[in-house]
């Protein structure tokens, strides 16, 4: 079945550092890929998405590129802020209409 | 009220209690979901409803009983739970179950502790 693998956290960075959170997936066909973010005390919310190979999703300074050849969708941000501290979930949606999530990666940004 | 709201936000119950979690969505969506979020595990899809009909039940123990009286409300009735059921229970909604977007709108969750 489908699966999503994320790097284990927590990831601790200083403000203005470069962020990469790795995500790889296993799926049949051509799924759509997503990053969701969960801020403390809140539910998950969609951060960005990409629906086909080589698409780049972007939002709030975050970016991720759909790489079919490496089955990856790594999340990047050039300069993180304290307000980016949250748990980030990689997910895929297949044509069985099922959204499969990874385990989540906690990001902690310090001053 | 906007979005997806869940009550209560926190719940502590004994193993013999009966309680319910409530979810309400104000987005006009037709599909609603219950997810279980446990530490270091992927989100687990528990139940899916489309227009008040259950369309998916992922081998969830019978001590969890969902109810969807209309497309805006979803309940999760809890009975004779185990300590390992302690988790954050998330409700979500989407326009349709089969919509080709994969975008869900989540509530803030109900943190359940079973003693």
mmCIF file of C-alpha atoms in Angstrom:
data_model
loop_
_atom_site.group_PDB
_atom_site.id
_atom_site.type_symbol
_atom_site.label_atom_id
_atom_site.label_comp_id
_atom_site.label_asym_id
_atom_site.label_seq_id
_atom_site.Cartn_x
_atom_site.Cartn_y
_atom_site.Cartn_z
ATOM 1 C CA UNK A 1 0.000 0.000 0.000
ATOM 2 C CA UNK A 2 0.852 3.656 -0.072
ATOM 3 C CA UNK A 3 3.230 5.046 2.513
ATOM 4 C CA UNK A 4 5.039 8.252 3.408
ATOM 5 C CA UNK A 5 8.371 8.391 5.227
ATOM 6 C CA UNK A 6 9.582 11.540 6.926
ATOM 7 C CA UNK A 7 12.782 12.316 8.730
ATOM 8 C CA UNK A 8 12.519 11.910 12.475
ATOM 9 C CA UNK A 9 12.585 15.031 14.518
ATOM 10 C CA UNK A 10 12.803 17.157 16.362
ATOM 11 C CA UNK A 11 14.665 19.510 14.093
ATOM 12 C CA UNK A 12 16.135 22.419 16.023
ATOM 13 C CA UNK A 13 17.352 25.478 14.141
ATOM 14 C CA UNK A 14 18.339 29.017 14.902
ATOM 15 C CA UNK A 15 16.279 31.811 13.414
ATOM 16 C CA UNK A 16 17.247 32.624 9.798
ATOM 17 C CA UNK A 17 18.747 29.172 9.245
ATOM 18 C CA UNK A 18 17.965 27.098 6.146
ATOM 19 C CA UNK A 19 15.406 24.345 6.595
ATOM 20 C CA UNK A 20 15.065 21.001 4.854
ATOM 21 C CA UNK A 21 12.634 18.333 5.969
ATOM 22 C CA UNK A 22 12.918 15.169 3.922
ATOM 23 C CA UNK A 23 9.926 13.237 2.655
ATOM 24 C CA UNK A 24 9.825 10.176 0.433
ATOM 25 C CA UNK A 25 6.824 8.179 -0.642
ATOM 26 C CA UNK A 26 5.729 4.844 -2.018
ATOM 27 C CA UNK A 27 2.637 4.762 -4.198
ATOM 28 C CA UNK A 28 1.209 3.163 -7.288
ATOM 29 C CA UNK A 29 0.315 5.544 -10.058
ATOM 30 C CA UNK A 30 0.828 9.269 -9.791
ATOM 31 C CA UNK A 31 -0.321 10.663 -6.472
ATOM 32 C CA UNK A 32 -0.704 14.288 -5.483
ATOM 33 C CA UNK A 33 1.647 15.385 -2.703
ATOM 34 C CA UNK A 34 1.063 17.730 0.209
ATOM 35 C CA UNK A 35 2.674 19.356 3.202
ATOM 36 C CA UNK A 36 0.417 20.075 6.142
ATOM 37 C CA UNK A 37 1.477 22.097 9.202
ATOM 38 C CA UNK A 38 0.192 21.842 12.769
ATOM 39 C CA UNK A 39 0.944 24.823 14.997
ATOM 40 C CA UNK A 40 0.839 24.270 18.772
ATOM 41 C CA UNK A 41 -2.689 23.682 20.014
ATOM 42 C CA UNK A 42 -4.187 23.729 16.549
ATOM 43 C CA UNK A 43 -5.379 21.300 13.911
ATOM 44 C CA UNK A 44 -3.542 20.563 10.700
ATOM 45 C CA UNK A 45 -3.724 23.020 7.852
ATOM 46 C CA UNK A 46 -2.604 22.706 4.279
ATOM 47 C CA UNK A 47 0.733 24.436 3.647
ATOM 48 C CA UNK A 48 1.386 23.581 -0.006
ATOM 49 C CA UNK A 49 0.753 20.941 -2.614
ATOM 50 C CA UNK A 50 1.921 19.605 -5.995
ATOM 51 C CA UNK A 51 -0.185 17.483 -8.288
ATOM 52 C CA UNK A 52 2.265 16.205 -10.894
ATOM 53 C CA UNK A 53 5.938 15.482 -11.436
ATOM 54 C CA UNK A 54 8.262 18.513 -11.432
ATOM 55 C CA UNK A 55 5.556 20.765 -10.003
ATOM 56 C CA UNK A 56 6.756 23.081 -7.250
ATOM 57 C CA UNK A 57 4.375 23.981 -4.448
ATOM 58 C CA UNK A 58 5.066 27.128 -2.461
ATOM 59 C CA UNK A 59 3.499 29.139 0.351
ATOM 60 C CA UNK A 60 4.725 31.435 3.161
ATOM 61 C CA UNK A 61 8.332 31.084 1.955
ATOM 62 C CA UNK A 62 8.189 27.276 2.008
ATOM 63 C CA UNK A 63 8.770 25.262 -1.154
ATOM 64 C CA UNK A 64 8.677 21.608 -2.190
ATOM 65 C CA UNK A 65 9.249 20.029 -5.602
ATOM 66 C CA UNK A 66 7.565 16.806 -6.739
ATOM 67 C CA UNK A 67 10.450 14.533 -7.780
ATOM 68 C CA UNK A 68 9.125 11.393 -9.438
ATOM 69 C CA UNK A 69 12.559 9.919 -10.154
ATOM 70 C CA UNK A 70 13.494 9.954 -6.461
ATOM 71 C CA UNK A 71 9.901 9.671 -5.143
ATOM 72 C CA UNK A 72 10.556 12.641 -2.910
ATOM 73 C CA UNK A 73 8.861 15.869 -1.862
ATOM 74 C CA UNK A 74 11.325 17.610 0.466
ATOM 75 C CA UNK A 75 10.194 20.771 2.248
ATOM 76 C CA UNK A 76 12.567 23.745 2.220
ATOM 77 C CA UNK A 77 12.665 27.295 3.517
ATOM 78 C CA UNK A 78 15.537 29.684 3.088
ATOM 79 C CA UNK A 79 15.230 31.512 6.410
ATOM 80 C CA UNK A 80 13.099 30.153 9.233
ATOM 81 C CA UNK A 81 11.428 32.228 11.919
ATOM 82 C CA UNK A 82 10.424 31.409 15.470
ATOM 83 C CA UNK A 83 6.810 31.477 14.282
ATOM 84 C CA UNK A 84 7.552 28.516 11.988
ATOM 85 C CA UNK A 85 7.897 26.235 15.014
ATOM 86 C CA UNK A 86 5.319 23.518 14.413
ATOM 87 C CA UNK A 87 4.889 19.915 13.335
ATOM 88 C CA UNK A 88 5.081 19.336 9.585
ATOM 89 C CA UNK A 89 3.319 16.402 7.907
ATOM 90 C CA UNK A 90 4.012 15.104 4.438
ATOM 91 C CA UNK A 91 1.057 13.388 2.764
ATOM 92 C CA UNK A 92 -0.017 11.857 -0.501
ATOM 93 C CA UNK A 93 -3.430 11.518 -2.117
ATOM 94 C CA UNK A 94 -4.100 8.695 -4.487
ATOM 95 C CA UNK A 95 -6.979 7.955 -6.773
ATOM 96 C CA UNK A 96 -8.596 5.680 -4.223
ATOM 97 C CA UNK A 97 -9.414 9.000 -2.582
ATOM 98 C CA UNK A 98 -7.256 8.276 0.405
ATOM 99 C CA UNK A 99 -4.937 10.764 2.093
ATOM 100 C CA UNK A 100 -1.922 8.988 3.621
ATOM 101 C CA UNK A 101 0.176 10.915 6.150
ATOM 102 C CA UNK A 102 3.702 10.555 7.419
ATOM 103 C CA UNK A 103 4.564 10.569 11.117
ATOM 104 C CA UNK A 104 5.239 14.297 11.243
ATOM 105 C CA UNK A 105 8.462 16.207 11.928
ATOM 106 C CA UNK A 106 8.615 18.690 14.767
ATOM 107 C CA UNK A 107 10.514 21.893 14.006
ATOM 108 C CA UNK A 108 11.755 24.079 16.848
ATOM 109 C CA UNK A 109 13.226 27.449 15.908
ATOM 110 C CA UNK A 110 15.150 29.394 18.540
ATOM 111 C CA UNK A 111 16.360 32.992 18.706
ATOM 112 C CA UNK B 1 -18.239 30.450 13.609
ATOM 113 C CA UNK B 2 -15.975 29.396 10.821
ATOM 114 C CA UNK B 3 -14.133 26.241 9.829
ATOM 115 C CA UNK B 4 -14.254 23.032 11.821
ATOM 116 C CA UNK B 5 -14.869 23.118 15.567
ATOM 117 C CA UNK B 6 -14.427 20.256 18.001
ATOM 118 C CA UNK B 7 -15.629 19.838 21.570
ATOM 119 C CA UNK B 8 -14.463 19.143 24.130
ATOM 120 C CA UNK B 9 -10.846 20.169 23.619
ATOM 121 C CA UNK B 10 -9.739 17.971 26.508
ATOM 122 C CA UNK B 11 -11.362 14.875 27.986
ATOM 123 C CA UNK B 12 -10.263 12.570 30.795
ATOM 124 C CA UNK B 13 -12.250 9.390 31.273
ATOM 125 C CA UNK B 14 -12.072 6.100 33.062
ATOM 126 C CA UNK B 15 -12.207 2.811 31.235
ATOM 127 C CA UNK B 16 -15.832 2.214 32.160
ATOM 128 C CA UNK B 17 -17.147 5.662 31.204
ATOM 129 C CA UNK B 18 -19.195 6.601 28.163
ATOM 130 C CA UNK B 19 -18.452 9.931 26.522
ATOM 131 C CA UNK B 20 -18.792 11.548 23.120
ATOM 132 C CA UNK B 21 -16.674 13.831 20.975
ATOM 133 C CA UNK B 22 -18.446 16.361 18.790
ATOM 134 C CA UNK B 23 -17.413 17.962 15.525
ATOM 135 C CA UNK B 24 -19.180 20.665 13.546
ATOM 136 C CA UNK B 25 -18.163 22.114 10.200
ATOM 137 C CA UNK B 26 -19.346 25.466 8.868
ATOM 138 C CA UNK B 27 -17.856 25.113 5.389
ATOM 139 C CA UNK B 28 -20.748 23.510 3.530
ATOM 140 C CA UNK B 29 -18.696 20.385 2.899
ATOM 141 C CA UNK B 30 -20.190 16.973 2.153
ATOM 142 C CA UNK B 31 -17.489 14.725 3.613
ATOM 143 C CA UNK B 32 -16.314 14.394 7.216
ATOM 144 C CA UNK B 33 -13.555 12.320 8.793
ATOM 145 C CA UNK B 34 -12.231 11.131 12.135
ATOM 146 C CA UNK B 35 -8.454 10.715 12.523
ATOM 147 C CA UNK B 36 -6.434 9.488 15.491
ATOM 148 C CA UNK B 37 -3.097 11.211 16.139
ATOM 149 C CA UNK B 38 -0.654 9.356 18.378
ATOM 150 C CA UNK B 39 2.947 10.275 19.078
ATOM 151 C CA UNK B 40 5.457 9.035 16.500
ATOM 152 C CA UNK B 41 2.777 7.384 14.365
ATOM 153 C CA UNK B 42 1.199 8.493 11.103
ATOM 154 C CA UNK B 43 -2.260 9.930 11.397
ATOM 155 C CA UNK B 44 -4.698 7.026 11.393
ATOM 156 C CA UNK B 45 -7.884 7.405 9.404
ATOM 157 C CA UNK B 46 -10.731 5.966 11.467
ATOM 158 C CA UNK B 47 -13.994 6.808 9.707
ATOM 159 C CA UNK B 48 -15.194 8.626 6.607
ATOM 160 C CA UNK B 49 -18.691 9.934 5.992
ATOM 161 C CA UNK B 50 -20.102 11.244 2.744
ATOM 162 C CA UNK B 51 -23.472 12.961 2.946
ATOM 163 C CA UNK B 52 -24.148 11.271 6.278
ATOM 164 C CA UNK B 53 -23.347 7.786 4.992
ATOM 165 C CA UNK B 54 -20.318 5.935 6.297
ATOM 166 C CA UNK B 55 -18.050 5.102 3.370
ATOM 167 C CA UNK B 56 -14.990 3.848 5.205
ATOM 168 C CA UNK B 57 -14.314 2.127 8.490
ATOM 169 C CA UNK B 58 -10.677 1.222 8.915
ATOM 170 C CA UNK B 59 -10.869 -1.768 11.264
ATOM 171 C CA UNK B 60 -11.580 0.438 14.247
ATOM 172 C CA UNK B 61 -12.551 -1.354 17.483
ATOM 173 C CA UNK B 62 -16.256 -1.325 18.261
ATOM 174 C CA UNK B 63 -15.610 0.699 21.423
ATOM 175 C CA UNK B 64 -15.482 3.649 18.997
ATOM 176 C CA UNK B 65 -18.877 4.354 17.451
ATOM 177 C CA UNK B 66 -19.333 7.198 14.952
ATOM 178 C CA UNK B 67 -22.550 9.039 14.211
ATOM 179 C CA UNK B 68 -23.268 11.540 11.463
ATOM 180 C CA UNK B 69 -26.787 12.963 11.827
ATOM 181 C CA UNK B 70 -26.311 15.492 9.017
ATOM 182 C CA UNK B 71 -23.535 16.727 6.769
ATOM 183 C CA UNK B 72 -22.470 19.413 9.282
ATOM 184 C CA UNK B 73 -22.153 17.298 12.428
ATOM 185 C CA UNK B 74 -20.081 14.278 13.334
ATOM 186 C CA UNK B 75 -19.838 12.491 16.660
ATOM 187 C CA UNK B 76 -17.519 9.853 18.037
ATOM 188 C CA UNK B 77 -19.090 7.892 20.878
ATOM 189 C CA UNK B 78 -16.606 6.334 23.266
ATOM 190 C CA UNK B 79 -17.289 3.326 25.503
ATOM 191 C CA UNK B 80 -15.077 1.027 27.541
ATOM 192 C CA UNK B 81 -11.860 2.535 26.234
ATOM 193 C CA UNK B 82 -8.345 1.335 26.966
ATOM 194 C CA UNK B 83 -5.360 3.445 28.082
ATOM 195 C CA UNK B 84 -3.780 2.933 24.622
ATOM 196 C CA UNK B 85 -6.723 4.859 23.156
ATOM 197 C CA UNK B 86 -5.331 8.027 24.709
ATOM 198 C CA UNK B 87 -4.536 10.321 21.777
ATOM 199 C CA UNK B 88 -5.553 13.461 19.936
ATOM 200 C CA UNK B 89 -8.691 12.847 17.899
ATOM 201 C CA UNK B 90 -8.981 15.079 14.880
ATOM 202 C CA UNK B 91 -12.070 15.801 12.866
ATOM 203 C CA UNK B 92 -11.760 17.004 9.279
ATOM 204 C CA UNK B 93 -13.991 17.868 6.371
ATOM 205 C CA UNK B 94 -13.648 18.196 2.612
ATOM 206 C CA UNK B 95 -15.852 19.303 -0.233
ATOM 207 C CA UNK B 96 -16.391 15.738 -1.424
ATOM 208 C CA UNK B 97 -14.819 12.377 -0.585
ATOM 209 C CA UNK B 98 -13.756 11.875 -4.185
ATOM 210 C CA UNK B 99 -12.666 15.418 -4.907
ATOM 211 C CA UNK B 100 -9.376 15.398 -6.735
ATOM 212 C CA UNK B 101 -7.644 17.784 -4.341
ATOM 213 C CA UNK B 102 -6.775 15.821 -1.202
ATOM 214 C CA UNK B 103 -7.311 19.021 0.792
ATOM 215 C CA UNK B 104 -8.843 18.499 4.202
ATOM 216 C CA UNK B 105 -9.849 21.123 6.722
ATOM 217 C CA UNK B 106 -9.086 20.061 10.278
ATOM 218 C CA UNK B 107 -10.449 20.997 13.658
ATOM 219 C CA UNK B 108 -8.153 21.671 16.600
ATOM 220 C CA UNK B 109 -8.679 18.197 18.007
ATOM 221 C CA UNK B 110 -9.942 16.633 21.214
ATOM 222 C CA UNK B 111 -7.166 15.456 23.529
ATOM 223 C CA UNK B 112 -8.382 12.230 25.151
ATOM 224 C CA UNK B 113 -6.782 10.663 28.212
ATOM 225 C CA UNK B 114 -8.017 7.265 29.363
ATOM 226 C CA UNK B 115 -7.109 6.371 32.934
#
